[in-house]
Amino acid sequence: MQYGVKWCKSLPLVQALFFTERAEKGEFKGFWARTAPPDTFQSQALAQLAKQKGFKSIAILAINNDYGNGLVSAFIPAFKAVGGTVVNEARPTFYDPNTSTFDTEVNQVFKGQPDAVLLVSYPETGSLILKSAQELGFLEGKTALITTDGMKEASLADLVGKNDQGKYLVAGMLGTAPSAGGPALAAFQKRYQEAFKREPGVFDPNTWDATALLVLAAEAAKETTGTGIREQLPEVANAPGEEVTDVCEALALLRDGKAINYQGASGTVDLNPQGDVTGSYDIWSIDDQGKLQVNDTIDITGADTATTPE
């Protein structure tokens, strides 16, 4: 297929940035778009969250892969731009994804008692890191925890466990993740629950919207060629046109010769000339009962992305 839509975290940040920059230069000629924002925007959201919470100093502990390296590279200048200090900026602490013990890394980031530790990880290793931090006596100190979309897992509190007093170890932890708050979200969640008997994952709404846009663009073009989809994708995703959240209804409108503006589950999925969506990021936390809650959002539309790593 000639046309590509990025809808998940499978592409590392450095590649995602590269795609945006190449799109800005016109190299893709419109044959590329995505329904999830690049992680440069998440770095902006994390920096804003840290500023809101009054964190002046942060130490970084991140998985040593493209995801971790890319987010760290983007976060450091973003946090410095809002007046923060990354205490291990010269040598951020990275861990091997295949490691199962983390005492050395945990000691490195907590020992200076920064205002917060930024953990860029996934639940499998992140939960082990947090258990190690508890065993070393760091989780009940003054240093707060903030993390990213990779750790946004409904069962995280149970994975990490409780202390001797029965309190969830990660209670109070904060994180960011791309918002899934589009007009079609409730209907998508219901349909997903009925089909799979579980809650959708963090990027499932983006996957749904990517597929919907491809189908609608092909219908509008009356062909499934890359050129046809390229020409019609912005037409079905953006205004003007009748706002519609249901894919079947949208198809019917197109077959009647009407213009549409698809409103998705992950957001309104308006595409800019480079094929990127912006939108907002959820601020999520773990409450005292171990439940993952979305407390607020940070709008990063139009955020300064001059901190993009080269």
Short mmCIF file of N, CA, C and O in Angstrom, two decimals, residues 170-304:
data_model
loop_
_atom_site.label_atom_id
_atom_site.label_comp_id
_atom_site.label_asym_id
_atom_site.label_seq_id
_atom_site.Cartn_x
_atom_site.Cartn_y
_atom_site.Cartn_z
N VAL A 170 2.44 2.86 44.32
CA VAL A 170 2.44 3.90 43.29
C VAL A 170 1.32 4.92 43.48
O VAL A 170 1.09 5.75 42.60
N ALA A 171 0.62 4.87 44.60
CA ALA A 171 -0.44 5.86 44.85
C ALA A 171 0.16 7.27 44.79
O ALA A 171 1.17 7.55 45.43
N GLY A 172 -0.45 8.12 44.00
CA GLY A 172 0.02 9.49 43.85
C GLY A 172 0.93 9.71 42.66
O GLY A 172 1.24 10.86 42.32
N MET A 173 1.37 8.64 42.00
CA MET A 173 2.23 8.80 40.83
C MET A 173 1.46 9.50 39.71
O MET A 173 0.28 9.23 39.49
N LEU A 174 2.15 10.39 38.99
CA LEU A 174 1.54 11.14 37.89
C LEU A 174 2.14 10.72 36.56
O LEU A 174 3.31 10.31 36.49
N GLY A 175 1.36 10.84 35.50
CA GLY A 175 1.87 10.55 34.17
C GLY A 175 1.14 11.34 33.11
O GLY A 175 0.12 11.99 33.38
N THR A 176 1.66 11.29 31.90
CA THR A 176 1.00 11.89 30.75
C THR A 176 0.78 10.83 29.68
O THR A 176 1.49 9.83 29.62
N ALA A 177 -0.20 11.06 28.83
CA ALA A 177 -0.48 10.19 27.69
C ALA A 177 -1.35 10.95 26.71
O ALA A 177 -2.15 11.80 27.13
N PRO A 178 -1.22 10.70 25.42
CA PRO A 178 -2.09 11.37 24.47
C PRO A 178 -3.56 11.18 24.84
O PRO A 178 -3.99 10.07 25.17
N SER A 179 -4.31 12.27 24.80
CA SER A 179 -5.72 12.19 25.17
C SER A 179 -6.50 11.37 24.16
O SER A 179 -6.27 11.44 22.97
N ALA A 180 -7.42 10.56 24.69
CA ALA A 180 -8.39 9.87 23.85
C ALA A 180 -9.73 10.44 24.27
O ALA A 180 -10.44 9.86 25.09
N GLY A 181 -10.03 11.60 23.76
CA GLY A 181 -11.22 12.29 24.22
C GLY A 181 -12.03 12.88 23.09
O GLY A 181 -12.59 13.96 23.22
N GLY A 182 -12.05 12.18 21.95
CA GLY A 182 -12.79 12.69 20.82
C GLY A 182 -14.29 12.48 20.94
O GLY A 182 -14.76 11.73 21.80
N PRO A 183 -15.06 13.11 20.09
CA PRO A 183 -16.51 12.99 20.14
C PRO A 183 -17.02 11.56 19.97
O PRO A 183 -18.10 11.23 20.44
N ALA A 184 -16.23 10.70 19.33
CA ALA A 184 -16.68 9.32 19.10
C ALA A 184 -16.16 8.34 20.15
O ALA A 184 -16.34 7.13 20.01
N LEU A 185 -15.56 8.84 21.22
CA LEU A 185 -14.90 7.96 22.17
C LEU A 185 -15.87 7.01 22.86
O LEU A 185 -15.62 5.80 22.95
N ALA A 186 -16.99 7.52 23.38
CA ALA A 186 -17.92 6.67 24.14
C ALA A 186 -18.45 5.52 23.29
O ALA A 186 -18.49 4.37 23.74
N ALA A 187 -18.81 5.83 22.05
CA ALA A 187 -19.32 4.79 21.16
C ALA A 187 -18.24 3.76 20.85
O ALA A 187 -18.50 2.55 20.79
N PHE A 188 -17.00 4.23 20.66
CA PHE A 188 -15.90 3.31 20.39
C PHE A 188 -15.64 2.41 21.59
O PHE A 188 -15.44 1.20 21.43
N GLN A 189 -15.61 2.98 22.79
CA GLN A 189 -15.36 2.19 23.99
C GLN A 189 -16.41 1.10 24.16
O GLN A 189 -16.09 -0.04 24.52
N LYS A 190 -17.66 1.44 23.91
CA LYS A 190 -18.74 0.45 24.02
C LYS A 190 -18.55 -0.67 23.01
O LYS A 190 -18.66 -1.86 23.34
N ARG A 191 -18.25 -0.29 21.77
CA ARG A 191 -18.07 -1.29 20.72
C ARG A 191 -16.86 -2.18 21.02
O ARG A 191 -16.90 -3.40 20.83
N TYR A 192 -15.79 -1.58 21.50
CA TYR A 192 -14.58 -2.33 21.83
C TYR A 192 -14.83 -3.30 22.98
O TYR A 192 -14.41 -4.46 22.92
N GLN A 193 -15.52 -2.83 24.01
CA GLN A 193 -15.83 -3.67 25.16
C GLN A 193 -16.68 -4.87 24.76
O GLN A 193 -16.45 -6.00 25.22
N GLU A 194 -17.66 -4.64 23.90
CA GLU A 194 -18.52 -5.72 23.44
C GLU A 194 -17.74 -6.75 22.63
O GLU A 194 -17.99 -7.96 22.72
N ALA A 195 -16.76 -6.29 21.87
CA ALA A 195 -16.00 -7.19 20.99
C ALA A 195 -14.92 -7.96 21.73
O ALA A 195 -14.70 -9.14 21.48
N PHE A 196 -14.23 -7.30 22.68
CA PHE A 196 -13.05 -7.91 23.29
C PHE A 196 -13.18 -8.16 24.79
O PHE A 196 -12.27 -8.73 25.41
N LYS A 197 -14.29 -7.72 25.40
CA LYS A 197 -14.53 -7.95 26.83
C LYS A 197 -13.44 -7.35 27.72
O LYS A 197 -13.10 -7.89 28.77
N ARG A 198 -12.90 -6.24 27.31
CA ARG A 198 -11.91 -5.52 28.11
C ARG A 198 -11.88 -4.07 27.67
O ARG A 198 -12.44 -3.71 26.63
N GLU A 199 -11.21 -3.24 28.48
CA GLU A 199 -11.09 -1.83 28.14
C GLU A 199 -10.05 -1.64 27.03
O GLU A 199 -9.05 -2.37 26.98
N PRO A 200 -10.24 -0.67 26.15
CA PRO A 200 -9.24 -0.42 25.11
C PRO A 200 -7.95 0.10 25.69
O PRO A 200 -7.93 0.74 26.75
N GLY A 201 -6.85 -0.18 25.00
CA GLY A 201 -5.55 0.33 25.42
C GLY A 201 -5.38 1.78 25.04
O GLY A 201 -6.22 2.38 24.36
N VAL A 202 -4.23 2.35 25.44
CA VAL A 202 -4.04 3.80 25.31
C VAL A 202 -4.08 4.26 23.86
O VAL A 202 -4.57 5.36 23.57
N PHE A 203 -3.62 3.46 22.90
CA PHE A 203 -3.61 3.90 21.51
C PHE A 203 -4.66 3.22 20.64
O PHE A 203 -4.68 3.42 19.42
N ASP A 204 -5.54 2.43 21.24
CA ASP A 204 -6.58 1.79 20.45
C ASP A 204 -7.52 2.79 19.77
O ASP A 204 -7.91 2.58 18.61
N PRO A 205 -7.91 3.89 20.43
CA PRO A 205 -8.74 4.87 19.72
C PRO A 205 -8.03 5.46 18.50
O PRO A 205 -8.68 5.74 17.47
N ASN A 206 -6.71 5.65 18.59
CA ASN A 206 -5.96 6.17 17.45
C ASN A 206 -5.94 5.18 16.30
O ASN A 206 -6.03 5.56 15.13
N THR A 207 -5.84 3.88 16.64
CA THR A 207 -5.87 2.84 15.62
C THR A 207 -7.21 2.84 14.90
O THR A 207 -7.28 2.74 13.67
N TRP A 208 -8.28 2.95 15.69
CA TRP A 208 -9.63 3.01 15.11
C TRP A 208 -9.75 4.19 14.15
O TRP A 208 -10.26 4.05 13.03
N ASP A 209 -9.29 5.34 14.59
CA ASP A 209 -9.42 6.54 13.76
C ASP A 209 -8.58 6.46 12.50
O ASP A 209 -9.00 6.93 11.43
N ALA A 210 -7.38 5.87 12.60
CA ALA A 210 -6.54 5.72 11.41
C ALA A 210 -7.24 4.86 10.37
O ALA A 210 -7.26 5.19 9.17
N THR A 211 -7.82 3.76 10.83
CA THR A 211 -8.53 2.87 9.91
C THR A 211 -9.75 3.55 9.32
O THR A 211 -10.02 3.45 8.11
N ALA A 212 -10.48 4.29 10.17
CA ALA A 212 -11.67 5.00 9.70
C ALA A 212 -11.32 6.01 8.62
O ALA A 212 -12.00 6.10 7.59
N LEU A 213 -10.24 6.76 8.83
CA LEU A 213 -9.86 7.77 7.85
C LEU A 213 -9.45 7.15 6.52
O LEU A 213 -9.78 7.69 5.45
N LEU A 214 -8.75 6.02 6.57
CA LEU A 214 -8.38 5.35 5.33
C LEU A 214 -9.62 4.90 4.56
O LEU A 214 -9.72 5.08 3.34
N VAL A 215 -10.57 4.30 5.28
CA VAL A 215 -11.80 3.82 4.65
C VAL A 215 -12.59 4.99 4.05
O VAL A 215 -13.06 4.92 2.90
N LEU A 216 -12.72 6.06 4.80
CA LEU A 216 -13.50 7.20 4.34
C LEU A 216 -12.83 7.91 3.18
O LEU A 216 -13.50 8.36 2.23
N ALA A 217 -11.50 8.03 3.23
CA ALA A 217 -10.79 8.66 2.13
C ALA A 217 -10.92 7.83 0.85
O ALA A 217 -11.09 8.39 -0.25
N ALA A 218 -10.82 6.51 0.99
CA ALA A 218 -10.98 5.65 -0.18
C ALA A 218 -12.39 5.78 -0.77
O ALA A 218 -12.57 5.82 -1.99
N GLU A 219 -13.40 5.86 0.10
CA GLU A 219 -14.78 6.03 -0.37
C GLU A 219 -14.95 7.36 -1.08
O GLU A 219 -15.59 7.44 -2.14
N ALA A 220 -14.38 8.41 -0.49
CA ALA A 220 -14.49 9.74 -1.11
C ALA A 220 -13.80 9.77 -2.46
O ALA A 220 -14.25 10.45 -3.39
N ALA A 221 -12.69 9.03 -2.57
CA ALA A 221 -11.94 9.01 -3.82
C ALA A 221 -12.55 8.06 -4.85
O ALA A 221 -12.20 8.12 -6.03
N LYS A 222 -13.42 7.14 -4.40
CA LYS A 222 -13.99 6.10 -5.26
C LYS A 222 -12.91 5.18 -5.83
O LYS A 222 -13.04 4.60 -6.89
N GLU A 223 -11.81 5.07 -5.07
CA GLU A 223 -10.73 4.19 -5.47
C GLU A 223 -9.84 3.95 -4.25
O GLU A 223 -9.88 4.70 -3.28
N THR A 224 -9.04 2.88 -4.30
CA THR A 224 -8.17 2.54 -3.17
C THR A 224 -6.70 2.77 -3.49
O THR A 224 -5.82 2.18 -2.86
N THR A 225 -6.43 3.64 -4.44
CA THR A 225 -5.05 3.95 -4.79
C THR A 225 -4.46 4.92 -3.77
O THR A 225 -5.18 5.68 -3.11
N GLY A 226 -3.13 4.90 -3.66
CA GLY A 226 -2.47 5.85 -2.77
C GLY A 226 -2.75 7.28 -3.14
O GLY A 226 -2.97 8.14 -2.28
N THR A 227 -2.76 7.57 -4.44
CA THR A 227 -3.02 8.94 -4.89
C THR A 227 -4.42 9.38 -4.51
O THR A 227 -4.64 10.51 -4.04
N GLY A 228 -5.39 8.50 -4.72
CA GLY A 228 -6.76 8.85 -4.39
C GLY A 228 -6.94 9.11 -2.91
O GLY A 228 -7.60 10.09 -2.50
N ILE A 229 -6.37 8.24 -2.08
CA ILE A 229 -6.48 8.42 -0.63
C ILE A 229 -5.75 9.68 -0.19
O ILE A 229 -6.24 10.44 0.65
N ARG A 230 -4.58 9.93 -0.76
CA ARG A 230 -3.83 11.14 -0.41
C ARG A 230 -4.66 12.40 -0.66
O ARG A 230 -4.69 13.32 0.17
N GLU A 231 -5.35 12.44 -1.78
CA GLU A 231 -6.11 13.63 -2.13
C GLU A 231 -7.31 13.83 -1.22
O GLU A 231 -7.69 14.96 -0.91
N GLN A 232 -7.91 12.75 -0.77
CA GLN A 232 -9.16 12.85 -0.02
C GLN A 232 -8.99 12.80 1.50
O GLN A 232 -9.91 13.18 2.22
N LEU A 233 -7.85 12.37 1.99
CA LEU A 233 -7.67 12.24 3.43
C LEU A 233 -7.91 13.56 4.17
O LEU A 233 -8.69 13.61 5.13
N PRO A 234 -7.29 14.68 3.77
CA PRO A 234 -7.57 15.93 4.48
C PRO A 234 -9.01 16.40 4.30
O PRO A 234 -9.55 17.09 5.16
N GLU A 235 -9.64 15.98 3.20
CA GLU A 235 -11.01 16.41 2.94
C GLU A 235 -11.99 15.75 3.91
O GLU A 235 -12.95 16.38 4.36
N VAL A 236 -11.75 14.49 4.26
CA VAL A 236 -12.67 13.79 5.17
C VAL A 236 -12.30 14.03 6.63
O VAL A 236 -13.12 13.87 7.53
N ALA A 237 -11.04 14.44 6.89
CA ALA A 237 -10.59 14.64 8.28
C ALA A 237 -10.83 16.05 8.79
O ALA A 237 -11.02 16.24 9.99
N ASN A 238 -10.83 17.02 7.91
CA ASN A 238 -10.86 18.42 8.32
C ASN A 238 -12.15 19.12 7.87
O ASN A 238 -12.88 18.63 7.01
N ALA A 239 -12.39 20.29 8.48
CA ALA A 239 -13.47 21.16 8.03
C ALA A 239 -13.07 21.77 6.68
O ALA A 239 -11.88 21.85 6.35
N PRO A 240 -14.06 22.20 5.86
CA PRO A 240 -15.50 22.17 6.14
C PRO A 240 -16.07 20.77 5.84
O PRO A 240 -15.36 19.89 5.39
N GLY A 241 -17.32 20.63 6.10
CA GLY A 241 -18.00 19.36 5.91
C GLY A 241 -18.87 19.07 7.10
O GLY A 241 -18.68 19.65 8.18
N GLU A 242 -19.81 18.18 6.93
CA GLU A 242 -20.71 17.83 8.02
C GLU A 242 -19.97 17.00 9.06
O GLU A 242 -19.37 15.98 8.74
N GLU A 243 -20.00 17.45 10.31
CA GLU A 243 -19.33 16.71 11.38
C GLU A 243 -20.08 15.41 11.64
O GLU A 243 -21.28 15.40 11.83
N VAL A 244 -19.32 14.30 11.68
CA VAL A 244 -19.93 12.99 11.83
C VAL A 244 -18.97 12.10 12.61
O VAL A 244 -17.76 12.11 12.38
N THR A 245 -19.50 11.34 13.57
CA THR A 245 -18.68 10.47 14.40
C THR A 245 -18.80 9.00 14.03
O THR A 245 -17.91 8.22 14.32
N ASP A 246 -19.91 8.62 13.42
CA ASP A 246 -20.16 7.22 13.09
C ASP A 246 -19.65 6.93 11.68
O ASP A 246 -20.00 7.63 10.72
N VAL A 247 -18.81 5.90 11.55
CA VAL A 247 -18.19 5.61 10.26
C VAL A 247 -19.23 5.21 9.22
O VAL A 247 -19.16 5.64 8.06
N CYS A 248 -20.23 4.41 9.61
CA CYS A 248 -21.25 4.00 8.65
C CYS A 248 -22.07 5.19 8.17
O CYS A 248 -22.39 5.30 6.98
N GLU A 249 -22.38 6.08 9.09
CA GLU A 249 -23.10 7.29 8.71
C GLU A 249 -22.25 8.15 7.79
O GLU A 249 -22.75 8.74 6.81
N ALA A 250 -20.96 8.22 8.08
CA ALA A 250 -20.05 9.00 7.24
C ALA A 250 -19.98 8.43 5.83
O ALA A 250 -19.98 9.16 4.83
N LEU A 251 -19.93 7.10 5.72
CA LEU A 251 -19.91 6.46 4.40
C LEU A 251 -21.18 6.78 3.63
O LEU A 251 -21.14 7.06 2.42
N ALA A 252 -22.31 6.76 4.32
CA ALA A 252 -23.58 7.05 3.65
C ALA A 252 -23.61 8.48 3.14
O ALA A 252 -24.10 8.74 2.02
N LEU A 253 -23.09 9.42 3.93
CA LEU A 253 -23.05 10.82 3.49
C LEU A 253 -22.17 10.98 2.26
O LEU A 253 -22.52 11.71 1.31
N LEU A 254 -21.03 10.32 2.27
CA LEU A 254 -20.13 10.40 1.12
C LEU A 254 -20.79 9.83 -0.14
O LEU A 254 -20.64 10.38 -1.24
N ARG A 255 -21.52 8.73 0.02
CA ARG A 255 -22.18 8.11 -1.13
C ARG A 255 -23.31 8.98 -1.66
O ARG A 255 -23.70 8.84 -2.82
N ASP A 256 -23.80 9.88 -0.81
CA ASP A 256 -24.82 10.84 -1.25
C ASP A 256 -24.20 12.10 -1.82
O ASP A 256 -24.90 13.07 -2.12
N GLY A 257 -22.87 12.10 -1.92
CA GLY A 257 -22.18 13.24 -2.51
C GLY A 257 -21.95 14.40 -1.56
O GLY A 257 -21.65 15.51 -2.00
N LYS A 258 -22.06 14.16 -0.25
CA LYS A 258 -21.89 15.24 0.73
C LYS A 258 -20.47 15.23 1.30
O LYS A 258 -19.83 14.19 1.42
N ALA A 259 -20.00 16.41 1.68
CA ALA A 259 -18.69 16.55 2.31
C ALA A 259 -18.81 16.25 3.80
O ALA A 259 -19.82 16.57 4.43
N ILE A 260 -17.78 15.62 4.36
CA ILE A 260 -17.81 15.28 5.79
C ILE A 260 -16.56 15.80 6.51
O ILE A 260 -15.53 16.09 5.88
N ASN A 261 -16.67 15.93 7.82
CA ASN A 261 -15.55 16.26 8.70
C ASN A 261 -15.59 15.22 9.82
O ASN A 261 -16.31 15.39 10.80
N TYR A 262 -14.84 14.12 9.64
CA TYR A 262 -14.88 13.02 10.61
C TYR A 262 -14.36 13.46 11.97
O TYR A 262 -13.30 14.09 12.08
N GLN A 263 -15.11 13.13 13.00
CA GLN A 263 -14.75 13.42 14.39
C GLN A 263 -14.49 12.09 15.09
O GLN A 263 -15.39 11.26 15.22
N GLY A 264 -13.26 11.87 15.53
CA GLY A 264 -12.86 10.54 15.95
C GLY A 264 -12.99 10.23 17.42
O GLY A 264 -13.49 11.02 18.22
N ALA A 265 -12.52 9.03 17.77
CA ALA A 265 -12.49 8.58 19.16
C ALA A 265 -11.29 9.16 19.90
O ALA A 265 -11.37 9.49 21.08
N SER A 266 -10.16 9.30 19.21
CA SER A 266 -8.96 9.84 19.85
C SER A 266 -8.95 11.36 19.89
O SER A 266 -8.23 11.95 20.69
N GLY A 267 -9.75 11.98 19.06
CA GLY A 267 -9.82 13.43 18.98
C GLY A 267 -10.58 13.83 17.73
O GLY A 267 -11.21 13.01 17.07
N THR A 268 -10.49 15.09 17.39
CA THR A 268 -11.16 15.55 16.17
C THR A 268 -10.37 15.17 14.93
O THR A 268 -10.85 15.31 13.82
N VAL A 269 -9.16 14.67 15.12
CA VAL A 269 -8.23 14.19 14.07
C VAL A 269 -8.11 15.16 12.90
O VAL A 269 -8.08 14.76 11.74
N ASP A 270 -8.03 16.44 13.20
CA ASP A 270 -7.72 17.41 12.16
C ASP A 270 -6.24 17.27 11.81
O ASP A 270 -5.37 17.27 12.69
N LEU A 271 -5.94 17.16 10.54
CA LEU A 271 -4.57 16.95 10.08
C LEU A 271 -3.98 18.26 9.58
O LEU A 271 -4.61 18.99 8.81
N ASN A 272 -2.76 18.56 10.02
CA ASN A 272 -2.09 19.75 9.51
C ASN A 272 -1.43 19.42 8.18
O ASN A 272 -1.46 18.27 7.73
N PRO A 273 -0.83 20.40 7.49
CA PRO A 273 -0.25 20.11 6.17
C PRO A 273 0.83 19.05 6.17
O PRO A 273 1.10 18.45 5.13
N GLN A 274 1.45 18.80 7.32
CA GLN A 274 2.47 17.76 7.40
C GLN A 274 1.89 16.38 7.69
O GLN A 274 2.61 15.38 7.74
N GLY A 275 0.58 16.31 7.95
CA GLY A 275 -0.05 15.04 8.27
C GLY A 275 -0.06 14.73 9.74
O GLY A 275 -0.41 13.62 10.15
N ASP A 276 0.33 15.69 10.59
CA ASP A 276 0.34 15.49 12.04
C ASP A 276 -0.97 15.96 12.66
O ASP A 276 -1.60 16.91 12.19
N VAL A 277 -1.35 15.29 13.78
CA VAL A 277 -2.40 15.81 14.65
C VAL A 277 -1.72 16.32 15.92
O VAL A 277 -0.65 15.84 16.29
N THR A 278 -2.32 17.28 16.58
CA THR A 278 -1.75 17.81 17.81
C THR A 278 -2.65 17.43 18.98
O THR A 278 -2.50 16.37 19.55
N GLY A 279 -3.60 18.26 19.31
CA GLY A 279 -4.55 17.90 20.35
C GLY A 279 -4.02 18.14 21.74
O GLY A 279 -3.35 19.13 22.02
N SER A 280 -4.31 17.22 22.67
CA SER A 280 -3.98 17.43 24.07
C SER A 280 -3.48 16.13 24.70
O SER A 280 -3.61 15.05 24.12
N TYR A 281 -2.89 16.27 25.89
CA TYR A 281 -2.39 15.13 26.65
C TYR A 281 -3.14 15.04 27.97
O TYR A 281 -3.38 16.04 28.64
N ASP A 282 -3.50 13.80 28.33
CA ASP A 282 -4.12 13.54 29.62
C ASP A 282 -3.06 13.57 30.72
O ASP A 282 -1.93 13.11 30.52
N ILE A 283 -3.45 14.10 31.87
CA ILE A 283 -2.67 13.92 33.09
C ILE A 283 -3.35 12.82 33.88
O ILE A 283 -4.50 12.96 34.28
N TRP A 284 -2.66 11.71 34.08
CA TRP A 284 -3.25 10.59 34.79
C TRP A 284 -2.49 10.32 36.08
O TRP A 284 -1.33 10.72 36.23
N SER A 285 -3.16 9.67 37.00
CA SER A 285 -2.54 9.35 38.28
C SER A 285 -3.10 8.03 38.80
O SER A 285 -4.08 7.51 38.29
N ILE A 286 -2.46 7.52 39.85
CA ILE A 286 -2.94 6.33 40.56
C ILE A 286 -3.49 6.79 41.90
O ILE A 286 -2.77 7.43 42.68
N ASP A 287 -4.75 6.49 42.19
CA ASP A 287 -5.34 6.93 43.45
C ASP A 287 -5.05 5.94 44.57
O ASP A 287 -4.39 4.91 44.37
N ASP A 288 -5.55 6.24 45.76
CA ASP A 288 -5.25 5.41 46.94
C ASP A 288 -5.83 4.00 46.83
O ASP A 288 -5.39 3.09 47.53
N GLN A 289 -6.83 3.82 45.97
CA GLN A 289 -7.44 2.50 45.77
C GLN A 289 -6.75 1.72 44.65
O GLN A 289 -7.19 0.64 44.27
N GLY A 290 -5.69 2.32 44.08
CA GLY A 290 -4.96 1.65 43.02
C GLY A 290 -5.58 1.82 41.64
O GLY A 290 -5.17 1.16 40.69
N LYS A 291 -6.54 2.72 41.53
CA LYS A 291 -7.22 2.94 40.25
C LYS A 291 -6.51 4.04 39.45
O LYS A 291 -6.09 5.06 39.99
N LEU A 292 -6.42 3.80 38.16
CA LEU A 292 -5.85 4.80 37.26
C LEU A 292 -6.93 5.82 36.92
O LEU A 292 -8.01 5.46 36.44
N GLN A 293 -6.65 7.09 37.19
CA GLN A 293 -7.61 8.15 36.96
C GLN A 293 -7.02 9.21 36.03
O GLN A 293 -5.83 9.53 36.12
N VAL A 294 -7.84 9.74 35.14
CA VAL A 294 -7.45 10.90 34.34
C VAL A 294 -7.98 12.14 35.03
O VAL A 294 -9.18 12.30 35.21
N ASN A 295 -7.07 13.01 35.45
CA ASN A 295 -7.44 14.16 36.28
C ASN A 295 -7.61 15.45 35.51
O ASN A 295 -8.39 16.32 35.90
N ASP A 296 -6.86 15.60 34.43
CA ASP A 296 -6.85 16.88 33.72
C ASP A 296 -6.23 16.65 32.35
O ASP A 296 -5.79 15.54 32.03
N THR A 297 -6.17 17.69 31.57
CA THR A 297 -5.50 17.62 30.27
C THR A 297 -4.61 18.83 30.10
O THR A 297 -4.82 19.88 30.71
N ILE A 298 -3.59 18.67 29.28
CA ILE A 298 -2.71 19.76 28.89
C ILE A 298 -2.81 19.91 27.38
O ILE A 298 -2.55 18.96 26.64
N ASP A 299 -3.20 21.09 26.94
CA ASP A 299 -3.35 21.35 25.52
C ASP A 299 -1.99 21.71 24.95
O ASP A 299 -1.36 22.68 25.39
N ILE A 300 -1.53 20.93 23.99
CA ILE A 300 -0.24 21.23 23.39
C ILE A 300 -0.39 21.70 21.94
O ILE A 300 0.58 21.78 21.21
N THR A 301 -1.60 22.03 21.53
CA THR A 301 -1.81 22.58 20.18
C THR A 301 -1.03 23.87 20.05
O THR A 301 -1.17 24.80 20.84
N GLY A 302 -0.18 23.90 19.04
CA GLY A 302 0.62 25.10 18.83
C GLY A 302 1.80 25.20 19.76
O GLY A 302 2.47 26.23 19.82
N ALA A 303 2.10 24.13 20.51
CA ALA A 303 3.24 24.17 21.42
C ALA A 303 4.52 24.39 20.64
O ALA A 303 4.69 23.96 19.52
N ASP A 304 5.46 25.09 21.28
CA ASP A 304 6.74 25.35 20.65
C ASP A 304 7.52 24.06 20.55
O ASP A 304 7.89 23.47 21.56
#
